[in-house]
Amino acid sequence: MGLVIALMLMLGACSTQRLAKIEPTYTVVNADAAETDPAVEAVLVKYREQLSAKMDIIVGHTDEPMSKGRPESKLGNLISDVMLDAAIEQSKLDVNFAIQNLGGIRIPTLGAGDIRKGLMYEIMPFDNEIVIVRVKGDKVLSLMKRIAEQGGVPVSRGIQMVIEKQKMASLLVNGEAVDPNKDYLIAVNDFMATGGDGFEELTAGDHILTGILVRDALTNHFLMMQAKGQSITARIEKRIVD
């Protein structure tokens, strides 16, 4: 009886049953081909108007265009400095410096003129939070060597690094050589803190969450400058030189 049951199970497993036949079809959708449904458009239009009203709010002004790039750039300096200031203000800790991955800045250039709130979502479309990572100096050295190999990424004030042939030739943090055994606090976004873009050194440290989105920190900085009647500015300060 056991042999019979085993043979029945084997035969059942070997048989193939086709329950359905699937034939895929493809529809190309683009702005020219799509037809507007008047009923749907009537519902969407009021929300579109509300969203446009919020996104068109002017949050700041800059007199000059600021681009991102390597080894150092005005837009990269601006964003990383804002991250550092926000991390210090929120945590009340002596954060040493900040790093922002270049790919996380999603526009190549912040153009001169008024800056509208909608542009904040173009610069930083992802809800990345500022995280403070506590690591030993040996991890800082390893991290900065990795950044040198990449040709530089946006870093805040406090960093002075020289790159030669994609290798770190020298490094100072707040004017001092890095102590491999000392604790350092670095402000980064949560993508980097979890090893994004290859920054594995940041996964080894203690993480302190600030609850502040990079985009919100940037927007708040712009609004603060606007309230003071000041334009948004940034300078190249030889933070990273190659």
PDB file of C-alpha atoms in Angstrom:
ATOM      1  CA  MET A   1       0.000   0.000   0.000  1.00  0.00           C
ATOM      2  CA  GLY A   2       2.850   2.390   0.818  1.00  0.00           C
ATOM      3  CA  LEU A   3       4.420   1.683  -2.579  1.00  0.00           C
ATOM      4  CA  VAL A   4       1.135   2.362  -4.357  1.00  0.00           C
ATOM      5  CA  ILE A   5       0.682   5.686  -2.579  1.00  0.00           C
ATOM      6  CA  ALA A   6       4.260   6.712  -3.385  1.00  0.00           C
ATOM      7  CA  LEU A   7       3.743   5.904  -7.096  1.00  0.00           C
ATOM      8  CA  MET A   8       0.513   7.911  -7.148  1.00  0.00           C
ATOM      9  CA  LEU A   9       2.257  10.924  -5.595  1.00  0.00           C
ATOM     10  CA  MET A  10       5.107  10.688  -8.082  1.00  0.00           C
ATOM     11  CA  LEU A  11       2.721  10.503 -11.037  1.00  0.00           C
ATOM     12  CA  GLY A  12       0.746  13.425  -9.682  1.00  0.00           C
ATOM     13  CA  ALA A  13       3.903  15.508  -9.262  1.00  0.00           C
ATOM     14  CA  CYS A  14       5.089  14.734 -12.788  1.00  0.00           C
ATOM     15  CA  SER A  15       1.796  15.682 -14.468  1.00  0.00           C
ATOM     16  CA  THR A  16       1.439  19.230 -15.728  1.00  0.00           C
ATOM     17  CA  GLN A  17      -1.793  21.142 -15.458  1.00  0.00           C
ATOM     18  CA  ARG A  18      -2.165  24.419 -17.358  1.00  0.00           C
ATOM     19  CA  LEU A  19      -4.671  26.527 -15.492  1.00  0.00           C
ATOM     20  CA  ALA A  20      -4.510  29.596 -17.704  1.00  0.00           C
ATOM     21  CA  LYS A  21      -2.880  31.017 -20.765  1.00  0.00           C
ATOM     22  CA  ILE A  22      -1.478  34.504 -20.369  1.00  0.00           C
ATOM     23  CA  GLU A  23      -1.022  36.716 -23.416  1.00  0.00           C
ATOM     24  CA  PRO A  24       0.667  40.039 -22.534  1.00  0.00           C
ATOM     25  CA  THR A  25      -0.356  43.222 -24.284  1.00  0.00           C
ATOM     26  CA  TYR A  26       1.438  46.559 -24.284  1.00  0.00           C
ATOM     27  CA  THR A  27      -0.003  50.055 -24.362  1.00  0.00           C
ATOM     28  CA  VAL A  28       2.220  53.053 -24.957  1.00  0.00           C
ATOM     29  CA  VAL A  29       1.130  56.006 -22.830  1.00  0.00           C
ATOM     30  CA  ASN A  30       2.479  59.483 -23.435  1.00  0.00           C
ATOM     31  CA  ALA A  31       1.292  63.049 -23.263  1.00  0.00           C
ATOM     32  CA  ASP A  32       0.294  63.114 -26.948  1.00  0.00           C
ATOM     33  CA  ALA A  33      -1.640  59.849 -26.929  1.00  0.00           C
ATOM     34  CA  ALA A  34      -3.399  60.190 -23.588  1.00  0.00           C
ATOM     35  CA  GLU A  35      -6.925  61.526 -23.595  1.00  0.00           C
ATOM     36  CA  THR A  36      -8.136  63.680 -20.745  1.00  0.00           C
ATOM     37  CA  ASP A  37     -11.191  62.451 -18.914  1.00  0.00           C
ATOM     38  CA  PRO A  38     -13.234  65.574 -18.107  1.00  0.00           C
ATOM     39  CA  ALA A  39     -14.659  64.028 -14.940  1.00  0.00           C
ATOM     40  CA  VAL A  40     -11.213  63.076 -13.621  1.00  0.00           C
ATOM     41  CA  GLU A  41      -9.767  66.432 -14.620  1.00  0.00           C
ATOM     42  CA  ALA A  42     -12.524  68.245 -12.731  1.00  0.00           C
ATOM     43  CA  VAL A  43     -11.499  66.407  -9.553  1.00  0.00           C
ATOM     44  CA  LEU A  44      -7.768  66.891 -10.051  1.00  0.00           C
ATOM     45  CA  VAL A  45      -7.775  70.554 -10.996  1.00  0.00           C
ATOM     46  CA  LYS A  46      -8.548  71.860  -7.499  1.00  0.00           C
ATOM     47  CA  TYR A  47      -5.792  69.750  -5.956  1.00  0.00           C
ATOM     48  CA  ARG A  48      -3.378  70.837  -8.663  1.00  0.00           C
ATOM     49  CA  GLU A  49      -4.168  74.463  -7.929  1.00  0.00           C
ATOM     50  CA  GLN A  50      -3.674  73.959  -4.175  1.00  0.00           C
ATOM     51  CA  LEU A  51      -0.356  72.195  -4.742  1.00  0.00           C
ATOM     52  CA  SER A  52       0.862  74.851  -7.155  1.00  0.00           C
ATOM     53  CA  ALA A  53       0.002  77.585  -4.670  1.00  0.00           C
ATOM     54  CA  LYS A  54       2.162  75.901  -2.007  1.00  0.00           C
ATOM     55  CA  MET A  55       5.035  75.026  -4.319  1.00  0.00           C
ATOM     56  CA  ASP A  56       5.173  78.536  -5.815  1.00  0.00           C
ATOM     57  CA  ILE A  57       5.929  80.165  -2.460  1.00  0.00           C
ATOM     58  CA  ILE A  58       9.256  82.009  -2.597  1.00  0.00           C
ATOM     59  CA  VAL A  59      11.560  80.739   0.161  1.00  0.00           C
ATOM     60  CA  GLY A  60      14.749  82.575  -0.757  1.00  0.00           C
ATOM     61  CA  HIS A  61      16.847  84.317  -3.377  1.00  0.00           C
ATOM     62  CA  THR A  62      20.333  83.908  -4.765  1.00  0.00           C
ATOM     63  CA  ASP A  63      22.257  86.401  -6.858  1.00  0.00           C
ATOM     64  CA  GLU A  64      24.415  83.807  -8.566  1.00  0.00           C
ATOM     65  CA  PRO A  65      24.013  80.259  -9.889  1.00  0.00           C
ATOM     66  CA  MET A  66      25.474  77.517  -7.716  1.00  0.00           C
ATOM     67  CA  SER A  67      26.382  74.145  -9.216  1.00  0.00           C
ATOM     68  CA  LYS A  68      27.319  70.773  -7.764  1.00  0.00           C
ATOM     69  CA  GLY A  69      30.549  69.031  -8.691  1.00  0.00           C
ATOM     70  CA  ARG A  70      33.863  67.550  -7.656  1.00  0.00           C
ATOM     71  CA  PRO A  71      36.169  67.982  -5.819  1.00  0.00           C
ATOM     72  CA  GLU A  72      34.301  70.939  -4.295  1.00  0.00           C
ATOM     73  CA  SER A  73      31.336  73.042  -5.355  1.00  0.00           C
ATOM     74  CA  LYS A  74      29.278  75.949  -4.102  1.00  0.00           C
ATOM     75  CA  LEU A  75      26.024  73.991  -4.011  1.00  0.00           C
ATOM     76  CA  GLY A  76      27.717  71.077  -2.239  1.00  0.00           C
ATOM     77  CA  ASN A  77      29.268  73.417   0.331  1.00  0.00           C
ATOM     78  CA  LEU A  78      25.924  75.109   0.937  1.00  0.00           C
ATOM     79  CA  ILE A  79      24.001  71.895   1.550  1.00  0.00           C
ATOM     80  CA  SER A  80      26.636  70.236   3.727  1.00  0.00           C
ATOM     81  CA  ASP A  81      26.994  73.376   5.867  1.00  0.00           C
ATOM     82  CA  VAL A  82      23.226  73.503   6.342  1.00  0.00           C
ATOM     83  CA  MET A  83      23.266  69.846   7.416  1.00  0.00           C
ATOM     84  CA  LEU A  84      26.027  70.544   9.937  1.00  0.00           C
ATOM     85  CA  ASP A  85      24.222  73.561  11.417  1.00  0.00           C
ATOM     86  CA  ALA A  86      20.927  71.663  11.672  1.00  0.00           C
ATOM     87  CA  ALA A  87      22.605  68.670  13.341  1.00  0.00           C
ATOM     88  CA  ILE A  88      24.343  70.872  15.916  1.00  0.00           C
ATOM     89  CA  GLU A  89      21.223  72.907  16.670  1.00  0.00           C
ATOM     90  CA  GLN A  90      18.982  69.860  17.044  1.00  0.00           C
ATOM     91  CA  SER A  91      21.353  67.634  19.030  1.00  0.00           C
ATOM     92  CA  LYS A  92      23.310  70.283  20.991  1.00  0.00           C
ATOM     93  CA  LEU A  93      26.394  68.161  20.274  1.00  0.00           C
ATOM     94  CA  ASP A  94      29.776  69.250  18.952  1.00  0.00           C
ATOM     95  CA  VAL A  95      29.382  67.679  15.526  1.00  0.00           C
ATOM     96  CA  ASN A  96      32.743  67.819  13.754  1.00  0.00           C
ATOM     97  CA  PHE A  97      31.646  67.999  10.125  1.00  0.00           C
ATOM     98  CA  ALA A  98      29.019  66.898   7.606  1.00  0.00           C
ATOM     99  CA  ILE A  99      29.079  64.925   4.363  1.00  0.00           C
ATOM    100  CA  GLN A 100      26.452  64.818   1.599  1.00  0.00           C
ATOM    101  CA  ASN A 101      26.724  62.283  -1.226  1.00  0.00           C
ATOM    102  CA  LEU A 102      26.889  64.012  -4.597  1.00  0.00           C
ATOM    103  CA  GLY A 103      24.202  61.815  -6.152  1.00  0.00           C
ATOM    104  CA  GLY A 104      21.752  62.857  -3.449  1.00  0.00           C
ATOM    105  CA  ILE A 105      21.703  66.388  -4.883  1.00  0.00           C
ATOM    106  CA  ARG A 106      19.325  65.883  -7.766  1.00  0.00           C
ATOM    107  CA  ILE A 107      19.807  69.069  -9.766  1.00  0.00           C
ATOM    108  CA  PRO A 108      23.075  70.134 -11.420  1.00  0.00           C
ATOM    109  CA  THR A 109      22.659  73.851 -10.765  1.00  0.00           C
ATOM    110  CA  LEU A 110      20.636  76.142  -8.528  1.00  0.00           C
ATOM    111  CA  GLY A 111      19.927  79.055 -10.837  1.00  0.00           C
ATOM    112  CA  ALA A 112      20.155  82.723  -9.903  1.00  0.00           C
ATOM    113  CA  GLY A 113      16.953  84.445  -8.851  1.00  0.00           C
ATOM    114  CA  ASP A 114      14.025  83.643  -6.592  1.00  0.00           C
ATOM    115  CA  ILE A 115      13.940  80.154  -5.106  1.00  0.00           C
ATOM    116  CA  ARG A 116      10.520  78.568  -4.831  1.00  0.00           C
ATOM    117  CA  LYS A 117       9.465  75.822  -2.458  1.00  0.00           C
ATOM    118  CA  GLY A 118       8.869  73.382  -5.296  1.00  0.00           C
ATOM    119  CA  LEU A 119      12.549  73.577  -6.157  1.00  0.00           C
ATOM    120  CA  MET A 120      13.376  72.152  -2.724  1.00  0.00           C
ATOM    121  CA  TYR A 121      11.716  68.909  -3.828  1.00  0.00           C
ATOM    122  CA  GLU A 122      13.729  68.931  -7.028  1.00  0.00           C
ATOM    123  CA  ILE A 123      17.001  69.376  -5.138  1.00  0.00           C
ATOM    124  CA  MET A 124      16.103  66.790  -2.485  1.00  0.00           C
ATOM    125  CA  PRO A 125      13.184  64.630  -3.701  1.00  0.00           C
ATOM    126  CA  PHE A 126      13.858  61.839  -1.210  1.00  0.00           C
ATOM    127  CA  ASP A 127      12.836  62.046   2.439  1.00  0.00           C
ATOM    128  CA  ASN A 128      16.397  61.605   3.689  1.00  0.00           C
ATOM    129  CA  GLU A 129      16.877  62.372   7.378  1.00  0.00           C
ATOM    130  CA  ILE A 130      19.992  63.902   8.909  1.00  0.00           C
ATOM    131  CA  VAL A 131      21.779  61.330  11.085  1.00  0.00           C
ATOM    132  CA  ILE A 132      24.752  61.951  13.363  1.00  0.00           C
ATOM    133  CA  VAL A 133      27.219  59.069  13.311  1.00  0.00           C
ATOM    134  CA  ARG A 134      29.806  58.580  16.053  1.00  0.00           C
ATOM    135  CA  VAL A 135      32.922  56.807  14.751  1.00  0.00           C
ATOM    136  CA  LYS A 136      36.563  56.432  15.714  1.00  0.00           C
ATOM    137  CA  GLY A 137      39.257  58.377  13.918  1.00  0.00           C
ATOM    138  CA  ASP A 138      40.481  55.307  12.065  1.00  0.00           C
ATOM    139  CA  LYS A 139      37.050  55.085  10.409  1.00  0.00           C
ATOM    140  CA  VAL A 140      37.236  58.782   9.545  1.00  0.00           C
ATOM    141  CA  LEU A 141      40.572  58.201   7.811  1.00  0.00           C
ATOM    142  CA  SER A 142      39.184  55.227   5.912  1.00  0.00           C
ATOM    143  CA  LEU A 143      36.074  57.186   4.964  1.00  0.00           C
ATOM    144  CA  MET A 144      38.014  60.179   3.678  1.00  0.00           C
ATOM    145  CA  LYS A 145      40.339  57.898   1.700  1.00  0.00           C
ATOM    146  CA  ARG A 146      37.249  56.492   0.012  1.00  0.00           C
ATOM    147  CA  ILE A 147      36.039  60.027  -0.754  1.00  0.00           C
ATOM    148  CA  ALA A 148      39.446  60.840  -2.260  1.00  0.00           C
ATOM    149  CA  GLU A 149      39.140  57.808  -4.538  1.00  0.00           C
ATOM    150  CA  GLN A 150      35.782  59.172  -5.721  1.00  0.00           C
ATOM    151  CA  GLY A 151      37.354  62.533  -6.540  1.00  0.00           C
ATOM    152  CA  GLY A 152      35.613  64.308  -3.654  1.00  0.00           C
ATOM    153  CA  VAL A 153      32.035  64.732  -2.410  1.00  0.00           C
ATOM    154  CA  PRO A 154      30.291  67.678  -0.713  1.00  0.00           C
ATOM    155  CA  VAL A 155      31.748  68.274   2.750  1.00  0.00           C
ATOM    156  CA  SER A 156      31.089  71.002   5.300  1.00  0.00           C
ATOM    157  CA  ARG A 157      33.444  73.489   6.854  1.00  0.00           C
ATOM    158  CA  GLY A 158      35.930  71.809   9.146  1.00  0.00           C
ATOM    159  CA  ILE A 159      37.419  69.595   6.439  1.00  0.00           C
ATOM    160  CA  GLN A 160      40.674  70.311   4.625  1.00  0.00           C
ATOM    161  CA  MET A 161      41.802  67.509   2.359  1.00  0.00           C
ATOM    162  CA  VAL A 162      44.313  67.329  -0.472  1.00  0.00           C
ATOM    163  CA  ILE A 163      43.915  64.650  -3.132  1.00  0.00           C
ATOM    164  CA  GLU A 164      46.759  63.537  -5.345  1.00  0.00           C
ATOM    165  CA  LYS A 165      46.127  60.979  -8.073  1.00  0.00           C
ATOM    166  CA  GLN A 166      42.822  59.973  -6.426  1.00  0.00           C
ATOM    167  CA  LYS A 167      44.539  59.288  -3.108  1.00  0.00           C
ATOM    168  CA  MET A 168      44.310  61.270   0.114  1.00  0.00           C
ATOM    169  CA  ALA A 169      47.593  63.172   0.502  1.00  0.00           C
ATOM    170  CA  SER A 170      46.645  65.102   3.649  1.00  0.00           C
ATOM    171  CA  LEU A 171      43.652  65.630   5.927  1.00  0.00           C
ATOM    172  CA  LEU A 172      42.789  68.051   8.711  1.00  0.00           C
ATOM    173  CA  VAL A 173      39.556  68.099  10.717  1.00  0.00           C
ATOM    174  CA  ASN A 174      38.950  71.486  12.284  1.00  0.00           C
ATOM    175  CA  GLY A 175      42.602  72.315  11.757  1.00  0.00           C
ATOM    176  CA  GLU A 176      43.975  69.196  13.432  1.00  0.00           C
ATOM    177  CA  ALA A 177      45.292  65.840  12.263  1.00  0.00           C
ATOM    178  CA  VAL A 178      42.868  62.967  12.786  1.00  0.00           C
ATOM    179  CA  ASP A 179      43.478  60.913  15.938  1.00  0.00           C
ATOM    180  CA  PRO A 180      42.689  57.258  15.086  1.00  0.00           C
ATOM    181  CA  ASN A 181      41.525  56.586  18.654  1.00  0.00           C
ATOM    182  CA  LYS A 182      39.356  59.668  19.126  1.00  0.00           C
ATOM    183  CA  ASP A 183      35.579  59.758  18.684  1.00  0.00           C
ATOM    184  CA  TYR A 184      34.240  61.972  15.888  1.00  0.00           C
ATOM    185  CA  LEU A 185      30.685  63.037  15.140  1.00  0.00           C
ATOM    186  CA  ILE A 186      29.701  63.253  11.485  1.00  0.00           C
ATOM    187  CA  ALA A 187      26.365  64.516  10.124  1.00  0.00           C
ATOM    188  CA  VAL A 188      25.207  62.582   7.059  1.00  0.00           C
ATOM    189  CA  ASN A 189      21.910  61.562   5.493  1.00  0.00           C
ATOM    190  CA  ASP A 190      20.320  58.246   6.467  1.00  0.00           C
ATOM    191  CA  PHE A 191      21.128  56.729   3.071  1.00  0.00           C
ATOM    192  CA  MET A 192      24.836  57.194   3.726  1.00  0.00           C
ATOM    193  CA  ALA A 193      24.509  56.157   7.381  1.00  0.00           C
ATOM    194  CA  THR A 194      23.319  52.721   6.262  1.00  0.00           C
ATOM    195  CA  GLY A 195      26.252  52.264   3.868  1.00  0.00           C
ATOM    196  CA  GLY A 196      24.767  53.863   0.766  1.00  0.00           C
ATOM    197  CA  ASP A 197      27.194  54.798  -2.024  1.00  0.00           C
ATOM    198  CA  GLY A 198      29.740  52.447  -0.466  1.00  0.00           C
ATOM    199  CA  PHE A 199      30.233  54.392   2.773  1.00  0.00           C
ATOM    200  CA  GLU A 200      30.484  51.229   4.854  1.00  0.00           C
ATOM    201  CA  GLU A 201      32.527  52.959   7.554  1.00  0.00           C
ATOM    202  CA  LEU A 202      29.403  54.802   8.682  1.00  0.00           C
ATOM    203  CA  THR A 203      27.532  51.591   9.484  1.00  0.00           C
ATOM    204  CA  ALA A 204      29.978  50.736  12.277  1.00  0.00           C
ATOM    205  CA  GLY A 205      29.259  53.773  14.443  1.00  0.00           C
ATOM    206  CA  ASP A 206      26.496  54.772  16.828  1.00  0.00           C
ATOM    207  CA  HIS A 207      23.634  56.533  15.047  1.00  0.00           C
ATOM    208  CA  ILE A 208      21.852  59.539  16.537  1.00  0.00           C
ATOM    209  CA  LEU A 209      18.622  60.393  14.717  1.00  0.00           C
ATOM    210  CA  THR A 210      17.739  64.078  14.435  1.00  0.00           C
ATOM    211  CA  GLY A 211      14.275  63.713  12.923  1.00  0.00           C
ATOM    212  CA  ILE A 212      15.126  66.485  10.438  1.00  0.00           C
ATOM    213  CA  LEU A 213      14.880  65.938   6.700  1.00  0.00           C
ATOM    214  CA  VAL A 214      17.750  67.374   4.672  1.00  0.00           C
ATOM    215  CA  ARG A 215      15.170  69.107   2.466  1.00  0.00           C
ATOM    216  CA  ASP A 216      13.474  70.738   5.459  1.00  0.00           C
ATOM    217  CA  ALA A 217      16.796  71.908   6.898  1.00  0.00           C
ATOM    218  CA  LEU A 218      17.640  73.496   3.565  1.00  0.00           C
ATOM    219  CA  THR A 219      14.212  75.138   3.266  1.00  0.00           C
ATOM    220  CA  ASN A 220      14.396  76.499   6.809  1.00  0.00           C
ATOM    221  CA  HIS A 221      17.828  77.968   6.116  1.00  0.00           C
ATOM    222  CA  PHE A 222      16.553  79.692   2.997  1.00  0.00           C
ATOM    223  CA  LEU A 223      13.549  81.111   4.875  1.00  0.00           C
ATOM    224  CA  MET A 224      15.798  82.351   7.669  1.00  0.00           C
ATOM    225  CA  MET A 225      18.062  84.135   5.179  1.00  0.00           C
ATOM    226  CA  GLN A 226      15.022  85.599   3.441  1.00  0.00           C
ATOM    227  CA  ALA A 227      13.669  86.918   6.753  1.00  0.00           C
ATOM    228  CA  LYS A 228      17.003  88.680   7.269  1.00  0.00           C
ATOM    229  CA  GLY A 229      16.829  90.140   3.777  1.00  0.00           C
ATOM    230  CA  GLN A 230      19.945  88.221   2.738  1.00  0.00           C
ATOM    231  CA  SER A 231      20.624  86.262  -0.439  1.00  0.00           C
ATOM    232  CA  ILE A 232      21.726  82.632  -0.401  1.00  0.00           C
ATOM    233  CA  THR A 233      25.485  82.454  -0.922  1.00  0.00           C
ATOM    234  CA  ALA A 234      28.293  79.913  -0.816  1.00  0.00           C
ATOM    235  CA  ARG A 235      32.029  80.009  -1.508  1.00  0.00           C
ATOM    236  CA  ILE A 236      34.750  77.691  -2.678  1.00  0.00           C
ATOM    237  CA  GLU A 237      37.041  77.411   0.353  1.00  0.00           C
ATOM    238  CA  LYS A 238      39.563  74.730  -0.637  1.00  0.00           C
ATOM    239  CA  ARG A 239      37.890  72.151   1.551  1.00  0.00           C
ATOM    240  CA  ILE A 240      38.951  69.498  -0.948  1.00  0.00           C
ATOM    241  CA  VAL A 241      41.748  70.223  -3.377  1.00  0.00           C
ATOM    242  CA  ASP A 242      43.060  67.934  -6.092  1.00  0.00           C
TER     243      ASP A 242
END
